[in-house]
């Protein structure tokens, strides 16, 4: 992770996490073998040029942790949505899902938790970055964050009412 990539990662309000079931079988929630999830309100922490980590909150299926336990590689994608700094950074590597109480990083990570989410923490996702790629971001629109979404106003249109 270069210093320029680290700066983009630190400024990003959102990143994406992709993993795949090594057996290519759908998961227990009927989700397909590849899972990609947006992560907003949760910073992606650059710990070194070859290591990033983030807090994993409850609130959706648990496919990322399931895939990592089965040996999946992980890809993280960070986009810059500002007009003057269009760019995309992809981080490729391997990761572990570590219970918060077993992680050596809780003090550092909890200092920047996502209070708006008001959801229980599940674990720490600790990523060993094997390689990175940066592209121009030409296809990324210019967007401005309005605010973090809260539990109270999260979308329900496509979820079953429970």
CSV table of N, CA and C in Angstrom, one decimal:
chain,number,residue,atom,x,y,z
A,1,UNK,N,0.9,-1.2,0.0
A,1,UNK,CA,0.0,0.0,0.0
A,1,UNK,C,0.9,1.2,0.0
A,2,UNK,N,0.8,2.0,-1.0
A,2,UNK,CA,1.6,3.2,-1.1
A,2,UNK,C,1.1,4.3,-0.2
A,3,UNK,N,1.9,5.3,0.0
A,3,UNK,CA,1.3,6.5,0.8
A,3,UNK,C,0.1,7.1,0.1
A,4,UNK,N,0.1,7.2,-1.2
A,4,UNK,CA,-1.0,7.8,-1.9
A,4,UNK,C,-2.3,6.9,-1.8
A,5,UNK,N,-2.1,5.6,-1.9
A,5,UNK,CA,-3.2,4.7,-1.7
A,5,UNK,C,-3.7,4.8,-0.2
A,6,UNK,N,-2.8,4.9,0.7
A,6,UNK,CA,-3.2,5.0,2.1
A,6,UNK,C,-4.1,6.2,2.4
A,7,UNK,N,-3.7,7.3,1.8
A,7,UNK,CA,-4.4,8.6,1.9
A,7,UNK,C,-5.8,8.5,1.3
A,8,UNK,N,-6.0,7.8,0.2
A,8,UNK,CA,-7.3,7.6,-0.4
A,8,UNK,C,-8.1,6.7,0.5
A,9,UNK,N,-7.5,5.7,1.0
A,9,UNK,CA,-8.2,4.7,1.9
A,9,UNK,C,-8.7,5.4,3.1
A,10,UNK,N,-7.9,6.3,3.7
A,10,UNK,CA,-8.2,7.0,5.0
A,10,UNK,C,-9.4,7.9,4.8
A,11,UNK,N,-9.5,8.5,3.6
A,11,UNK,CA,-10.5,9.5,3.3
A,11,UNK,C,-11.8,8.9,2.8
A,12,UNK,N,-11.8,7.6,2.5
A,12,UNK,CA,-13.0,7.0,1.9
A,12,UNK,C,-14.2,6.8,2.9
A,13,UNK,N,-15.4,7.3,2.6
A,13,UNK,CA,-16.5,7.0,3.5
A,13,UNK,C,-17.1,5.6,3.3
A,14,UNK,N,-16.6,4.9,2.3
A,14,UNK,CA,-17.2,3.6,1.9
A,14,UNK,C,-16.2,2.8,1.3
A,15,UNK,N,-16.2,1.5,1.5
A,15,UNK,CA,-15.4,0.5,0.8
A,15,UNK,C,-16.2,-0.8,0.5
A,16,UNK,N,-15.7,-1.6,-0.3
A,16,UNK,CA,-16.4,-2.8,-0.7
A,16,UNK,C,-15.5,-4.0,-0.4
A,17,UNK,N,-16.2,-5.1,0.1
A,17,UNK,CA,-15.5,-6.3,0.4
A,17,UNK,C,-16.0,-7.5,-0.4
A,18,UNK,N,-15.2,-8.2,-1.1
A,18,UNK,CA,-15.6,-9.3,-1.9
A,18,UNK,C,-14.9,-10.6,-1.5
A,19,UNK,N,-15.6,-11.7,-1.3
A,19,UNK,CA,-15.0,-13.0,-1.0
A,19,UNK,C,-15.8,-14.0,-1.8
A,20,UNK,N,-15.3,-15.2,-1.8
A,20,UNK,CA,-16.0,-16.3,-2.6
A,20,UNK,C,-15.9,-17.6,-1.8
A,21,UNK,N,-17.0,-18.4,-1.9
A,21,UNK,CA,-17.0,-19.7,-1.3
A,21,UNK,C,-16.1,-20.6,-2.1
A,22,UNK,N,-14.9,-21.1,-1.6
A,22,UNK,CA,-14.0,-21.9,-2.4
A,22,UNK,C,-14.7,-23.1,-3.1
A,23,UNK,N,-15.8,-23.6,-2.5
A,23,UNK,CA,-16.5,-24.8,-3.1
A,23,UNK,C,-17.5,-24.3,-4.2
A,24,UNK,N,-17.7,-23.0,-4.3
A,24,UNK,CA,-18.6,-22.4,-5.2
A,24,UNK,C,-20.1,-22.8,-5.0
A,25,UNK,N,-20.4,-23.1,-3.8
A,25,UNK,CA,-21.7,-23.5,-3.4
A,25,UNK,C,-22.4,-22.3,-2.7
A,26,UNK,N,-23.8,-22.2,-3.0
A,26,UNK,CA,-24.5,-21.1,-2.3
A,26,UNK,C,-24.4,-21.3,-0.8
A,27,UNK,N,-24.4,-20.2,-0.1
A,27,UNK,CA,-24.4,-20.2,1.4
A,27,UNK,C,-25.7,-20.5,2.0
A,28,UNK,N,-25.7,-20.6,3.4
A,28,UNK,CA,-26.9,-20.9,4.1
A,28,UNK,C,-28.1,-19.9,4.0
A,29,UNK,N,-27.8,-18.7,3.5
A,29,UNK,CA,-28.8,-17.7,3.4
A,29,UNK,C,-29.3,-17.6,2.0
A,30,UNK,N,-28.9,-18.6,1.1
A,30,UNK,CA,-29.3,-18.6,-0.3
A,30,UNK,C,-28.5,-17.7,-1.1
A,31,UNK,N,-27.5,-17.1,-0.5
A,31,UNK,CA,-26.6,-16.2,-1.2
A,31,UNK,C,-25.7,-17.0,-2.1
A,32,UNK,N,-25.4,-16.5,-3.3
A,32,UNK,CA,-24.5,-17.2,-4.2
A,32,UNK,C,-23.1,-17.4,-3.7
A,33,UNK,N,-22.3,-18.0,-4.5
A,33,UNK,CA,-20.9,-18.4,-4.1
A,33,UNK,C,-20.0,-17.2,-3.9
A,34,UNK,N,-20.3,-16.1,-4.6
A,34,UNK,CA,-19.5,-14.8,-4.5
A,34,UNK,C,-20.3,-13.8,-3.7
A,35,UNK,N,-19.7,-13.2,-2.7
A,35,UNK,CA,-20.4,-12.2,-1.9
A,35,UNK,C,-19.6,-10.9,-2.0
A,36,UNK,N,-20.3,-9.8,-2.3
A,36,UNK,CA,-19.7,-8.5,-2.2
A,36,UNK,C,-20.6,-7.6,-1.3
A,37,UNK,N,-19.9,-6.9,-0.4
A,37,UNK,CA,-20.7,-6.1,0.6
A,37,UNK,C,-20.1,-4.7,0.7
A,38,UNK,N,-21.0,-3.7,0.7
A,38,UNK,CA,-20.5,-2.4,1.0
A,38,UNK,C,-20.3,-2.2,2.5
A,39,UNK,N,-19.3,-1.4,2.9
A,39,UNK,CA,-19.0,-1.1,4.3
A,39,UNK,C,-18.9,0.4,4.4
A,40,UNK,N,-20.0,1.0,5.0
A,40,UNK,CA,-20.0,2.4,5.2
A,40,UNK,C,-20.0,2.7,6.7
A,41,UNK,N,-19.5,3.8,7.1
A,41,UNK,CA,-19.5,4.2,8.5
A,41,UNK,C,-18.4,3.5,9.3
A,42,UNK,N,-17.7,2.6,8.6
A,42,UNK,CA,-16.6,1.8,9.3
A,42,UNK,C,-15.3,2.1,8.6
A,43,UNK,N,-14.4,2.7,9.3
A,43,UNK,CA,-13.1,2.9,8.6
A,43,UNK,C,-12.3,1.7,8.3
A,44,UNK,N,-11.6,1.7,7.2
A,44,UNK,CA,-10.6,0.7,6.8
A,44,UNK,C,-9.3,1.2,7.4
A,45,UNK,N,-8.7,0.5,8.3
A,45,UNK,CA,-7.5,1.0,9.0
A,45,UNK,C,-6.3,0.4,8.2
A,46,UNK,N,-5.4,1.3,7.8
A,46,UNK,CA,-4.1,0.8,7.2
A,46,UNK,C,-3.1,0.7,8.3
A,47,UNK,N,-2.7,-0.5,8.6
A,47,UNK,CA,-1.8,-0.7,9.7
A,47,UNK,C,-0.3,-0.7,9.3
A,48,UNK,N,-0.1,-1.1,8.0
A,48,UNK,CA,1.2,-1.2,7.4
A,48,UNK,C,1.0,-1.3,5.9
A,49,UNK,N,2.1,-1.2,5.2
A,49,UNK,CA,2.0,-1.4,3.7
A,49,UNK,C,1.4,-2.7,3.2
A,50,UNK,N,1.3,-3.7,4.2
A,50,UNK,CA,0.8,-5.0,3.8
A,50,UNK,C,-0.3,-5.5,4.7
A,51,UNK,N,-0.9,-4.6,5.5
A,51,UNK,CA,-2.0,-5.0,6.4
A,51,UNK,C,-3.0,-3.9,6.6
A,52,UNK,N,-4.3,-4.3,6.5
A,52,UNK,CA,-5.4,-3.5,6.8
A,52,UNK,C,-6.4,-4.3,7.7
A,53,UNK,N,-7.3,-3.5,8.4
A,53,UNK,CA,-8.2,-4.2,9.2
A,53,UNK,C,-9.5,-3.3,9.4
A,54,UNK,N,-10.6,-4.0,9.7
A,54,UNK,CA,-11.8,-3.2,10.0
A,54,UNK,C,-12.7,-4.0,10.9
A,55,UNK,N,-13.6,-3.3,11.6
A,55,UNK,CA,-14.6,-3.9,12.5
A,55,UNK,C,-15.7,-4.4,11.7
A,56,UNK,N,-16.2,-5.6,12.0
A,56,UNK,CA,-17.3,-6.2,11.3
A,56,UNK,C,-18.5,-6.2,12.3
A,57,UNK,N,-19.6,-5.5,11.8
A,57,UNK,CA,-20.8,-5.4,12.6
A,57,UNK,C,-21.9,-6.4,12.2
A,58,UNK,N,-22.8,-6.7,13.1
A,58,UNK,CA,-23.9,-7.5,12.7
A,58,UNK,C,-24.8,-6.6,11.8
A,59,UNK,N,-25.8,-7.3,11.2
A,59,UNK,CA,-26.7,-6.5,10.4
A,59,UNK,C,-27.0,-7.1,9.0
A,60,UNK,N,-26.2,-8.1,8.6
A,60,UNK,CA,-26.5,-8.7,7.4
A,60,UNK,C,-26.0,-10.2,7.5
A,61,UNK,N,-26.1,-10.9,6.4
A,61,UNK,CA,-25.6,-12.3,6.4
A,61,UNK,C,-24.1,-12.3,6.9
A,62,UNK,N,-23.6,-13.5,7.2
A,62,UNK,CA,-22.3,-13.6,7.7
A,62,UNK,C,-21.4,-14.3,6.6
A,63,UNK,N,-21.6,-14.0,5.4
A,63,UNK,CA,-20.9,-14.7,4.3
A,63,UNK,C,-19.4,-14.4,4.3
A,64,UNK,N,-19.0,-13.2,4.6
A,64,UNK,CA,-17.6,-12.8,4.6
A,64,UNK,C,-16.8,-13.7,5.5
A,65,UNK,N,-17.3,-13.8,6.8
A,65,UNK,CA,-16.6,-14.7,7.8
A,65,UNK,C,-16.6,-16.2,7.4
A,66,UNK,N,-17.7,-16.6,6.8
A,66,UNK,CA,-17.9,-18.0,6.4
A,66,UNK,C,-16.9,-18.3,5.3
A,67,UNK,N,-16.8,-17.4,4.3
A,67,UNK,CA,-15.9,-17.6,3.2
A,67,UNK,C,-14.4,-17.6,3.7
A,68,UNK,N,-14.1,-16.6,4.6
A,68,UNK,CA,-12.7,-16.6,5.1
A,68,UNK,C,-12.3,-17.8,5.8
A,69,UNK,N,-13.3,-18.4,6.6
A,69,UNK,CA,-13.0,-19.6,7.4
A,69,UNK,C,-12.8,-20.8,6.4
A,70,UNK,N,-13.4,-20.7,5.2
A,70,UNK,CA,-13.2,-21.8,4.2
A,70,UNK,C,-12.0,-21.6,3.4
A,71,UNK,N,-11.2,-20.5,3.6
A,71,UNK,CA,-10.0,-20.3,2.8
A,71,UNK,C,-10.1,-19.4,1.6
A,72,UNK,N,-11.2,-18.6,1.6
A,72,UNK,CA,-11.3,-17.7,0.4
A,72,UNK,C,-10.3,-16.5,0.5
A,73,UNK,N,-9.9,-16.1,-0.7
A,73,UNK,CA,-9.1,-14.9,-0.8
A,73,UNK,C,-10.1,-13.7,-0.6
A,74,UNK,N,-9.6,-12.5,-0.4
A,74,UNK,CA,-10.4,-11.4,-0.2
A,74,UNK,C,-10.0,-10.2,-1.1
A,75,UNK,N,-10.9,-9.5,-1.6
A,75,UNK,CA,-10.6,-8.3,-2.4
A,75,UNK,C,-11.4,-7.1,-1.7
A,76,UNK,N,-10.7,-6.0,-1.4
A,76,UNK,CA,-11.3,-4.8,-0.9
A,76,UNK,C,-11.2,-3.8,-2.0
A,77,UNK,N,-12.2,-3.0,-2.3
A,77,UNK,CA,-12.2,-1.9,-3.3
A,77,UNK,C,-12.6,-0.6,-2.6
A,78,UNK,N,-11.8,0.4,-2.8
A,78,UNK,CA,-12.0,1.7,-2.3
A,78,UNK,C,-12.1,2.7,-3.4
A,79,UNK,N,-13.2,3.5,-3.5
A,79,UNK,CA,-13.4,4.4,-4.6
A,79,UNK,C,-13.3,5.9,-4.0
A,80,UNK,N,-12.7,6.8,-4.7
A,80,UNK,CA,-12.8,8.2,-4.4
A,80,UNK,C,-13.9,8.8,-5.2
A,81,UNK,N,-14.8,9.4,-4.6
A,81,UNK,CA,-16.0,10.0,-5.3
A,81,UNK,C,-15.8,11.5,-5.5
A,82,UNK,N,-14.7,12.1,-5.1
A,82,UNK,CA,-14.5,13.5,-5.3
A,82,UNK,C,-14.1,13.8,-6.7
A,83,UNK,N,-14.5,14.9,-7.3
A,83,UNK,CA,-14.2,15.3,-8.7
A,83,UNK,C,-12.7,15.4,-9.0
A,84,UNK,N,-12.0,16.0,-8.1
A,84,UNK,CA,-10.6,16.2,-8.4
A,84,UNK,C,-9.6,15.1,-8.2
A,85,UNK,N,-10.1,14.0,-7.5
A,85,UNK,CA,-9.2,12.9,-7.1
A,85,UNK,C,-9.8,11.6,-7.5
A,86,UNK,N,-10.4,11.5,-8.7
A,86,UNK,CA,-11.0,10.2,-9.1
A,86,UNK,C,-10.0,9.1,-9.1
A,87,UNK,N,-10.3,8.0,-8.4
A,87,UNK,CA,-9.4,6.9,-8.4
A,87,UNK,C,-10.1,5.7,-7.7
A,88,UNK,N,-9.6,4.5,-8.0
A,88,UNK,CA,-10.0,3.2,-7.4
A,88,UNK,C,-8.8,2.5,-6.9
A,89,UNK,N,-8.8,2.0,-5.7
A,89,UNK,CA,-7.7,1.2,-5.2
A,89,UNK,C,-8.3,-0.2,-4.8
A,90,UNK,N,-7.7,-1.2,-5.3
A,90,UNK,CA,-8.1,-2.6,-4.9
A,90,UNK,C,-7.0,-3.2,-4.1
A,91,UNK,N,-7.4,-3.9,-3.1
A,91,UNK,CA,-6.4,-4.6,-2.2
A,91,UNK,C,-6.7,-6.1,-2.3
A,92,UNK,N,-5.8,-6.9,-2.6
A,92,UNK,CA,-6.0,-8.3,-2.8
A,92,UNK,C,-5.2,-9.1,-1.7
A,93,UNK,N,-5.8,-10.0,-1.1
A,93,UNK,CA,-5.0,-10.8,-0.1
A,93,UNK,C,-5.8,-11.9,0.5
A,94,UNK,N,-5.4,-12.2,1.7
A,94,UNK,CA,-6.0,-13.2,2.6
A,94,UNK,C,-6.3,-12.6,3.9
A,95,UNK,N,-7.4,-13.1,4.5
A,95,UNK,CA,-7.9,-12.5,5.8
A,95,UNK,C,-8.3,-13.5,6.8
A,96,UNK,N,-8.4,-13.0,8.0
A,96,UNK,CA,-8.9,-13.8,9.1
A,96,UNK,C,-10.0,-13.0,9.8
A,97,UNK,N,-11.0,-13.7,10.2
A,97,UNK,CA,-12.1,-13.1,11.0
A,97,UNK,C,-11.8,-13.4,12.5
A,98,UNK,N,-11.4,-12.4,13.2
A,98,UNK,CA,-10.9,-12.6,14.6
A,98,UNK,C,-11.9,-12.1,15.6
A,99,UNK,N,-12.4,-12.9,16.6
A,99,UNK,CA,-13.2,-12.3,17.6
A,99,UNK,C,-12.6,-11.1,18.2
A,100,UNK,N,-13.4,-10.1,18.5
A,100,UNK,CA,-12.9,-8.8,19.1
A,100,UNK,C,-12.0,-9.0,20.3
A,101,UNK,N,-12.4,-9.9,21.2
A,101,UNK,CA,-11.7,-10.1,22.4
A,101,UNK,C,-10.4,-10.9,22.2
A,102,UNK,N,-10.2,-11.4,21.0
A,102,UNK,CA,-8.9,-12.1,20.7
A,102,UNK,C,-8.0,-11.3,19.9
A,103,UNK,N,-8.5,-10.1,19.4
A,103,UNK,CA,-7.6,-9.3,18.5
A,103,UNK,C,-6.7,-8.4,19.4
A,104,UNK,N,-5.5,-8.2,18.9
A,104,UNK,CA,-4.6,-7.3,19.7
A,104,UNK,C,-4.9,-5.8,19.4
A,105,UNK,N,-5.9,-5.5,18.6
A,105,UNK,CA,-6.1,-4.2,18.1
A,105,UNK,C,-7.4,-3.5,18.6
A,106,UNK,N,-8.1,-4.0,19.6
A,106,UNK,CA,-9.4,-3.4,20.0
A,106,UNK,C,-9.3,-1.9,20.3
A,107,UNK,N,-8.3,-1.5,21.1
A,107,UNK,CA,-8.3,-0.1,21.5
A,107,UNK,C,-8.2,0.8,20.3
A,108,UNK,N,-7.3,0.4,19.4
A,108,UNK,CA,-7.1,1.2,18.2
A,108,UNK,C,-8.4,1.3,17.3
A,109,UNK,N,-9.0,0.1,17.1
A,109,UNK,CA,-10.2,0.0,16.3
A,109,UNK,C,-11.4,0.6,16.9
A,110,UNK,N,-11.6,0.4,18.2
A,110,UNK,CA,-12.8,0.9,18.9
A,110,UNK,C,-12.7,2.5,19.0
A,111,UNK,N,-11.6,3.1,18.9
A,111,UNK,CA,-11.4,4.5,18.9
A,111,UNK,C,-12.2,5.2,17.8
A,112,UNK,N,-12.4,4.4,16.7
A,112,UNK,CA,-13.0,4.9,15.5
A,112,UNK,C,-14.2,4.0,15.1
A,113,UNK,N,-14.9,3.6,16.0
A,113,UNK,CA,-16.1,2.7,15.7
A,113,UNK,C,-17.2,3.5,15.0
A,114,UNK,N,-18.2,2.9,14.6
A,114,UNK,CA,-19.3,3.5,13.9
A,114,UNK,C,-20.5,3.6,14.8
A,115,UNK,N,-20.6,4.7,15.6
A,115,UNK,CA,-21.7,4.8,16.6
A,115,UNK,C,-23.0,4.9,16.0
A,116,UNK,N,-23.1,5.4,14.7
A,116,UNK,CA,-24.4,5.6,14.1
A,116,UNK,C,-25.1,4.2,13.8
A,117,UNK,N,-24.3,3.2,13.7
A,117,UNK,CA,-24.8,1.9,13.4
A,117,UNK,C,-25.6,1.3,14.5
A,118,UNK,N,-25.2,1.5,15.7
A,118,UNK,CA,-25.8,1.0,16.9
A,118,UNK,C,-26.1,-0.5,16.8
A,119,UNK,N,-25.2,-1.2,16.2
A,119,UNK,CA,-25.3,-2.7,16.0
A,119,UNK,C,-24.2,-3.4,16.8
A,120,UNK,N,-24.4,-4.6,17.2
A,120,UNK,CA,-23.3,-5.3,17.9
A,120,UNK,C,-22.1,-5.6,17.0
A,121,UNK,N,-21.0,-5.5,17.6
A,121,UNK,CA,-19.8,-5.9,16.8
A,121,UNK,C,-19.7,-7.4,16.8
A,122,UNK,N,-19.3,-7.9,15.6
A,122,UNK,CA,-19.1,-9.4,15.5
A,122,UNK,C,-17.6,-9.7,15.7
A,123,UNK,N,-16.8,-9.0,14.9
A,123,UNK,CA,-15.4,-9.4,14.9
A,123,UNK,C,-14.5,-8.4,14.2
A,124,UNK,N,-13.2,-8.7,14.2
A,124,UNK,CA,-12.3,-7.9,13.4
A,124,UNK,C,-11.9,-8.7,12.1
A,125,UNK,N,-11.9,-8.0,11.0
A,125,UNK,CA,-11.4,-8.6,9.8
A,125,UNK,C,-10.0,-8.1,9.6
A,126,UNK,N,-9.0,-9.0,9.6
A,126,UNK,CA,-7.6,-8.7,9.6
A,126,UNK,C,-7.1,-9.2,8.2
A,127,UNK,N,-6.7,-8.3,7.4
A,127,UNK,CA,-6.3,-8.6,6.0
A,127,UNK,C,-4.8,-8.5,5.8
A,128,UNK,N,-4.2,-9.5,5.3
A,128,UNK,CA,-2.8,-9.5,4.8
A,128,UNK,C,-2.8,-9.2,3.3
A,129,UNK,N,-2.4,-8.0,3.0
A,129,UNK,CA,-2.5,-7.5,1.6
A,129,UNK,C,-1.3,-8.1,0.8
A,130,UNK,N,-1.6,-8.8,-0.2
A,130,UNK,CA,-0.6,-9.4,-1.1
A,130,UNK,C,-0.2,-8.6,-2.3
A,131,UNK,N,-1.2,-7.8,-2.8
A,131,UNK,CA,-0.9,-6.9,-3.9
A,131,UNK,C,-2.0,-5.8,-3.9
A,132,UNK,N,-1.7,-4.7,-4.6
A,132,UNK,CA,-2.7,-3.7,-4.8
A,132,UNK,C,-2.7,-3.3,-6.3
A,133,UNK,N,-3.8,-2.6,-6.6
A,133,UNK,CA,-3.9,-2.1,-8.0
A,133,UNK,C,-4.7,-0.8,-7.9
A,134,UNK,N,-4.2,0.2,-8.6
A,134,UNK,CA,-4.9,1.5,-8.7
A,134,UNK,C,-5.3,1.8,-10.1
A,135,UNK,N,-6.6,2.3,-10.3
A,135,UNK,CA,-7.0,2.6,-11.6
A,135,UNK,C,-7.6,4.1,-11.5
A,136,UNK,N,-7.9,4.6,-12.7
A,136,UNK,CA,-8.2,6.0,-12.8
A,136,UNK,C,-9.5,6.4,-12.2
A,137,UNK,N,-10.5,5.6,-12.0
A,137,UNK,CA,-11.8,5.9,-11.5
A,137,UNK,C,-12.7,6.6,-12.5
A,138,UNK,N,-12.4,6.5,-13.8
A,138,UNK,CA,-13.2,7.2,-14.8
A,138,UNK,C,-14.6,6.9,-14.7
A,139,UNK,N,-15.0,5.7,-14.4
A,139,UNK,CA,-16.4,5.3,-14.4
A,139,UNK,C,-17.1,5.5,-13.0
A,140,UNK,N,-16.4,6.1,-12.0
A,140,UNK,CA,-16.9,6.4,-10.7
A,140,UNK,C,-17.6,7.7,-10.7
A,141,UNK,N,-18.9,7.9,-10.4
A,141,UNK,CA,-19.5,9.2,-10.4
A,141,UNK,C,-19.0,10.1,-9.3
A,142,UNK,N,-19.2,11.4,-9.5
A,142,UNK,CA,-18.9,12.3,-8.4
A,142,UNK,C,-20.0,12.3,-7.4
A,143,UNK,N,-19.8,12.0,-6.2
A,143,UNK,CA,-20.8,11.9,-5.2
A,143,UNK,C,-20.3,12.6,-3.9
A,144,UNK,N,-21.3,13.1,-3.1
A,144,UNK,CA,-20.9,13.7,-1.8
A,144,UNK,C,-21.8,13.0,-0.8
A,145,UNK,N,-21.1,12.5,0.3
A,145,UNK,CA,-21.9,11.9,1.4
A,145,UNK,C,-22.8,12.9,2.1
A,146,UNK,N,-24.0,12.5,2.4
A,146,UNK,CA,-24.9,13.3,3.1
A,146,UNK,C,-24.8,13.1,4.6
A,147,UNK,N,-24.9,11.8,5.0
A,147,UNK,CA,-24.7,11.4,6.4
A,147,UNK,C,-24.6,9.9,6.4
A,148,UNK,N,-24.3,9.4,7.6
A,148,UNK,CA,-24.3,7.9,7.7
A,148,UNK,C,-25.7,7.5,7.9
A,149,UNK,N,-26.0,6.3,7.4
A,149,UNK,CA,-27.4,5.7,7.6
A,149,UNK,C,-27.4,5.2,9.0
A,150,UNK,N,-28.6,5.2,9.7
A,150,UNK,CA,-28.7,4.7,11.0
A,150,UNK,C,-29.6,3.4,10.9
A,151,UNK,N,-29.7,2.7,12.0
A,151,UNK,CA,-30.6,1.5,12.0
A,151,UNK,C,-32.0,1.9,11.8
A,152,UNK,N,-32.4,3.1,12.3
A,152,UNK,CA,-33.8,3.5,12.2
A,152,UNK,C,-34.2,3.8,10.8
A,153,UNK,N,-33.3,4.2,9.9
A,153,UNK,CA,-33.7,4.6,8.6
A,153,UNK,C,-33.1,3.8,7.5
A,154,UNK,N,-32.7,2.6,7.8
A,154,UNK,CA,-32.1,1.7,6.8
A,154,UNK,C,-33.3,1.2,5.9
A,155,UNK,N,-32.9,1.0,4.6
A,155,UNK,CA,-33.9,0.6,3.6
A,155,UNK,C,-34.6,-0.7,3.9
A,156,UNK,N,-35.8,-0.8,3.7
A,156,UNK,CA,-36.6,-2.1,3.9
A,156,UNK,C,-37.3,-2.5,2.6
A,157,UNK,N,-37.2,-1.8,1.5
A,157,UNK,CA,-37.9,-2.1,0.3
A,157,UNK,C,-37.7,-3.5,-0.2
A,158,UNK,N,-36.5,-4.0,-0.1
A,158,UNK,CA,-36.1,-5.3,-0.6
A,158,UNK,C,-35.9,-6.3,0.5
A,159,UNK,N,-36.3,-6.0,1.7
A,159,UNK,CA,-36.1,-7.0,2.8
A,159,UNK,C,-37.5,-7.5,3.2
A,160,UNK,N,-37.6,-8.7,3.6
A,160,UNK,CA,-38.8,-9.2,4.2
A,160,UNK,C,-39.1,-8.5,5.5
A,161,UNK,N,-40.3,-8.2,5.7
A,161,UNK,CA,-40.7,-7.6,7.0
A,161,UNK,C,-40.7,-8.7,8.1
A,162,UNK,N,-40.1,-8.5,9.2
A,162,UNK,CA,-40.0,-9.5,10.2
A,162,UNK,C,-40.6,-8.9,11.5
